[in-house]
């Protein structure tokens, strides 16, 4: 029994109802009733992790998400994240968070990760980090891909949040579990290919507004292309690094 997590889920569902979000979920049967698994989620918005938790409630399970340490340091979100047993990721001590995730998996938990690491400004599938694959291999558990489409309309990087009653449709698909194998690079490539195909499938039946910021350029939207978005991410990373270096030199 997890009264805190259950309460948070109940509150989230109430918020979703108030916002008028219209969920379409398929593939819930791919979530195992027990045992560890890496839950790999595409990343288009700040609310992805709340929506990704919906399919796992069918077998009455919870996801322990890996999230940046700054969220845990916050006086409001920190206590909640710790109570929900999520995993803090400290970039200066990444091995510790990785090992914590592996231990969770070995104990039969579902661990949520974003293989893209950051929000995709293009809303396409970015290149993947190998962490999800390596965790699955080390703990000998499957990877279950989850793809969400429409979350970027609620709140994404560079645009105002829309947390009122928007009646936004959000599509979620849970893919077939991928069993771990080596090398991790090949497993990562298979995971990315599977999630790309799942995304295309969700997009086929989704109503897209021509020219809208949340619609990929490929589908007639004004979002940057994947290459343009990668360049924006690289420039932002360089700027952050420069600010850190300046701060450390003082």
C-alpha positions as a Python dict, from the first residue, in 0.01 Angstrom:
ca = {
    (1, 'X'): (0, 0, 0),
    (2, 'X'): (130, 345, -93),
    (3, 'X'): (-116, 601, 43),
    (4, 'X'): (92, 904, -59),
    (5, 'X'): (138, 792, -420),
    (6, 'X'): (-226, 683, -441),
    (7, 'X'): (-338, 1024, -312),
    (8, 'X'): (-118, 1207, -563),
    (9, 'X'): (-257, 993, -845),
    (10, 'X'): (-609, 1077, -732),
    (11, 'X'): (-530, 1449, -726),
    (12, 'X'): (-370, 1427, -1070),
    (13, 'X'): (-679, 1258, -1215),
    (14, 'X'): (-893, 1535, -1068),
    (15, 'X'): (-671, 1797, -1232),
    (16, 'X'): (-691, 1612, -1565),
    (17, 'X'): (-1071, 1612, -1537),
    (18, 'X'): (-1082, 1984, -1458),
    (19, 'X'): (-852, 2054, -1755),
    (20, 'X'): (-1080, 1849, -1977),
    (21, 'X'): (-791, 1637, -2104),
    (22, 'X'): (-914, 1360, -2332),
    (23, 'X'): (-692, 1052, -2304),
    (24, 'X'): (-669, 766, -2549),
    (25, 'X'): (-459, 482, -2412),
    (26, 'X'): (-368, 159, -2587),
    (27, 'X'): (-136, -128, -2503),
    (28, 'X'): (-193, -131, -2124),
    (29, 'X'): (-172, -510, -2139),
    (30, 'X'): (201, -474, -2204),
    (31, 'X'): (259, -351, -1846),
    (32, 'X'): (357, -655, -1635),
    (33, 'X'): (155, -718, -1320),
    (34, 'X'): (476, -777, -1127),
    (35, 'X'): (853, -765, -1168),
    (36, 'X'): (1095, -493, -1262),
    (37, 'X'): (1099, -308, -1594),
    (38, 'X'): (1251, 5, -1741),
    (39, 'X'): (975, 238, -1860),
    (40, 'X'): (1117, 444, -2149),
    (41, 'X'): (911, 755, -2226),
    (42, 'X'): (947, 1010, -2507),
    (43, 'X'): (990, 1367, -2386),
    (44, 'X'): (788, 1650, -2543),
    (45, 'X'): (660, 1836, -2236),
    (46, 'X'): (696, 1896, -1865),
    (47, 'X'): (387, 1690, -1779),
    (48, 'X'): (488, 1371, -1962),
    (49, 'X'): (563, 1182, -1643),
    (50, 'X'): (213, 1239, -1503),
    (51, 'X'): (49, 1102, -1817),
    (52, 'X'): (290, 807, -1840),
    (53, 'X'): (159, 687, -1505),
    (54, 'X'): (-192, 627, -1639),
    (55, 'X'): (-134, 293, -1821),
    (56, 'X'): (49, 137, -1525),
    (57, 'X'): (-253, 191, -1301),
    (58, 'X'): (-437, -84, -1493),
    (59, 'X'): (-230, -349, -1306),
    (60, 'X'): (-224, -110, -1006),
    (61, 'X'): (146, -29, -1026),
    (62, 'X'): (358, 284, -985),
    (63, 'X'): (661, 425, -1168),
    (64, 'X'): (973, 552, -990),
    (65, 'X'): (1099, 826, -1219),
    (66, 'X'): (1456, 941, -1249),
    (67, 'X'): (1449, 1322, -1219),
    (68, 'X'): (1710, 1593, -1187),
    (69, 'X'): (1834, 1666, -836),
    (70, 'X'): (1711, 2026, -847),
    (71, 'X'): (1350, 1902, -828),
    (72, 'X'): (1432, 1720, -505),
    (73, 'X'): (1607, 2028, -365),
    (74, 'X'): (1291, 2236, -402),
    (75, 'X'): (1111, 2290, -70),
    (76, 'X'): (772, 2206, -224),
    (77, 'X'): (838, 1935, -481),
    (78, 'X'): (1129, 1774, -292),
    (79, 'X'): (929, 1612, -8),
    (80, 'X'): (672, 1487, -258),
    (81, 'X'): (935, 1334, -488),
    (82, 'X'): (1100, 1157, -196),
    (83, 'X'): (768, 1031, -62),
    (84, 'X'): (691, 884, -405),
    (85, 'X'): (1034, 714, -404),
    (86, 'X'): (1151, 878, -725),
    (87, 'X'): (1525, 879, -796),
    (88, 'X'): (1730, 1201, -788),
    (89, 'X'): (1984, 1241, -1066),
    (90, 'X'): (2290, 1443, -972),
    (91, 'X'): (2495, 1511, -1284),
    (92, 'X'): (2809, 1538, -1073),
    (93, 'X'): (2746, 1190, -928),
    (94, 'X'): (2558, 1012, -1203),
    (95, 'X'): (2685, 667, -1106),
    (96, 'X'): (2498, 687, -775),
    (97, 'X'): (2159, 753, -935),
    (98, 'X'): (2223, 485, -1198),
    (99, 'X'): (2302, 228, -931),
    (100, 'X'): (1995, 329, -730),
    (101, 'X'): (1781, 269, -1040),
    (102, 'X'): (1936, -73, -1095),
    (103, 'X'): (1864, -168, -733),
    (104, 'X'): (1501, -59, -773),
    (105, 'X'): (1471, -271, -1086),
    (106, 'X'): (1619, -575, -914),
    (107, 'X'): (1362, -534, -637),
    (108, 'X'): (1081, -552, -892),
    (109, 'X'): (1006, -181, -938),
    (110, 'X'): (913, 5, -1255),
    (111, 'X'): (1174, 275, -1321),
    (112, 'X'): (1085, 558, -1559),
    (113, 'X'): (1350, 720, -1777),
    (114, 'X'): (1364, 967, -2066),
    (115, 'X'): (1615, 817, -2314),
    (116, 'X'): (1627, 1154, -2493),
    (117, 'X'): (1742, 1318, -2165),
    (118, 'X'): (1584, 1654, -2254),
    (119, 'X'): (1258, 1779, -2402),
    (120, 'X'): (1250, 1749, -2779),
    (121, 'X'): (1184, 2098, -2916),
    (122, 'X'): (1106, 1948, -3257),
    (123, 'X'): (866, 1696, -3097),
    (124, 'X'): (1042, 1429, -3301),
    (125, 'X'): (1234, 1145, -3134),
    (126, 'X'): (1583, 1273, -3049),
    (127, 'X'): (1898, 1062, -3026),
    (128, 'X'): (1891, 831, -2724),
    (129, 'X'): (2132, 798, -2435),
    (130, 'X'): (2225, 438, -2352),
    (131, 'X'): (2124, 449, -1985),
    (132, 'X'): (1789, 273, -2027),
    (133, 'X'): (1949, -15, -2216),
    (134, 'X'): (2239, -47, -1974),
    (135, 'X'): (2005, -55, -1673),
    (136, 'X'): (1788, -321, -1835),
    (137, 'X'): (2092, -534, -1917),
    (138, 'X'): (2249, -504, -1571),
    (139, 'X'): (1926, -579, -1384),
    (140, 'X'): (1800, -834, -1642),
    (141, 'X'): (1459, -675, -1690),
    (142, 'X'): (1271, -572, -2006),
    (143, 'X'): (1232, -221, -2144),
    (144, 'X'): (874, -111, -2201),
    (145, 'X'): (841, 184, -2441),
    (146, 'X'): (569, 442, -2379),
    (147, 'X'): (500, 713, -2633),
    (148, 'X'): (282, 1016, -2557),
    (149, 'X'): (149, 1260, -2812),
    (150, 'X'): (-25, 1589, -2729),
    (151, 'X'): (152, 1657, -2398),
    (152, 'X'): (349, 1940, -2562),
    (153, 'X'): (23, 2133, -2602),
    (154, 'X'): (-20, 2155, -2224),
    (155, 'X'): (329, 2271, -2126),
    (156, 'X'): (655, 2253, -2314),
    (157, 'X'): (988, 2431, -2331),
    (158, 'X'): (978, 2787, -2458),
    (159, 'X'): (600, 2832, -2452),
    (160, 'X'): (346, 2937, -2185),
    (161, 'X'): (183, 2659, -1987),
    (162, 'X'): (-183, 2588, -2065),
    (163, 'X'): (-312, 2433, -1744),
    (164, 'X'): (-670, 2559, -1770),
    (165, 'X'): (-962, 2381, -1931),
    (166, 'X'): (-825, 2319, -2278),
    (167, 'X'): (-995, 1986, -2363),
    (168, 'X'): (-666, 1876, -2517),
    (169, 'X'): (-657, 1524, -2663),
    (170, 'X'): (-358, 1322, -2545),
    (171, 'X'): (-271, 985, -2699),
    (172, 'X'): (-64, 725, -2514),
    (173, 'X'): (71, 396, -2647),
    (174, 'X'): (248, 122, -2454),
    (175, 'X'): (473, -96, -2666),
    (176, 'X'): (564, -462, -2645),
    (177, 'X'): (837, -527, -2383),
    (178, 'X'): (1187, -547, -2530),
    (179, 'X'): (1403, -810, -2363),
    (180, 'X'): (1758, -700, -2272),
    (181, 'X'): (2057, -806, -2476),
    (182, 'X'): (2407, -681, -2551),
    (183, 'X'): (2556, -468, -2681),
    (184, 'X'): (2372, -177, -2524),
    (185, 'X'): (2412, 28, -2842),
    (186, 'X'): (2208, -222, -3043),
    (187, 'X'): (1939, -243, -2775),
    (188, 'X'): (1923, 137, -2766),
    (189, 'X'): (1883, 150, -3145),
    (190, 'X'): (1599, -104, -3132),
    (191, 'X'): (1425, 94, -2858),
    (192, 'X'): (1451, 419, -3054),
    (193, 'X'): (1322, 257, -3372),
    (194, 'X'): (1026, 107, -3185),
    (195, 'X'): (936, 441, -3027),
    (196, 'X'): (965, 623, -3360),
    (197, 'X'): (720, 379, -3516),
    (198, 'X'): (484, 414, -3218),
    (199, 'X'): (495, 792, -3249),
    (200, 'X'): (411, 780, -3619),
    (201, 'X'): (120, 550, -3541),
    (202, 'X'): (-22, 789, -3280),
    (203, 'X'): (18, 1087, -3511),
    (204, 'X'): (-183, 924, -3791),
    (205, 'X'): (-511, 958, -3603),
    (206, 'X'): (-437, 1285, -3423),
    (207, 'X'): (-584, 1618, -3542),
    (208, 'X'): (-298, 1857, -3620),
    (209, 'X'): (-341, 2232, -3661),
    (210, 'X'): (-146, 2363, -3964),
    (211, 'X'): (129, 2602, -3861),
    (212, 'X'): (85, 2542, -3487),
    (213, 'X'): (393, 2562, -3264),
    (214, 'X'): (325, 2217, -3120),
    (215, 'X'): (309, 2046, -3459),
    (216, 'X'): (634, 1908, -3609),
    (217, 'X'): (762, 2071, -3926),
    (218, 'X'): (720, 1734, -4098),
    (219, 'X'): (345, 1757, -4038),
    (220, 'X'): (309, 2119, -4145),
    (221, 'X'): (370, 2284, -3810),
    (222, 'X'): (603, 2565, -3708),
    (223, 'X'): (815, 2358, -3468),
    (224, 'X'): (1185, 2350, -3558),
    (225, 'X'): (1320, 2051, -3743),
    (226, 'X'): (1515, 1792, -3545),
    (227, 'X'): (1842, 1935, -3676),
    (228, 'X'): (1742, 2292, -3588),
    (229, 'X'): (1629, 2183, -3243),
    (230, 'X'): (1957, 2000, -3180),
    (231, 'X'): (2146, 2319, -3269),
    (232, 'X'): (1930, 2515, -3025),
    (233, 'X'): (1999, 2260, -2751),
    (234, 'X'): (2373, 2275, -2817),
    (235, 'X'): (2373, 2654, -2798),
    (236, 'X'): (2177, 2646, -2473),
    (237, 'X'): (2417, 2391, -2324),
    (238, 'X'): (2716, 2608, -2416),
    (239, 'X'): (2551, 2911, -2256),
    (240, 'X'): (2480, 2720, -1934),
    (241, 'X'): (2838, 2590, -1924),
    (242, 'X'): (2971, 2943, -1968),
    (243, 'X'): (2753, 3071, -1683),
    (244, 'X'): (2870, 2789, -1456),
    (245, 'X'): (3233, 2859, -1541),
    (246, 'X'): (3187, 3227, -1469),
    (247, 'X'): (3019, 3152, -1138),
    (248, 'X'): (3292, 2908, -1034),
    (249, 'X'): (3565, 3161, -1116),
    (250, 'X'): (3426, 3419, -876),
}
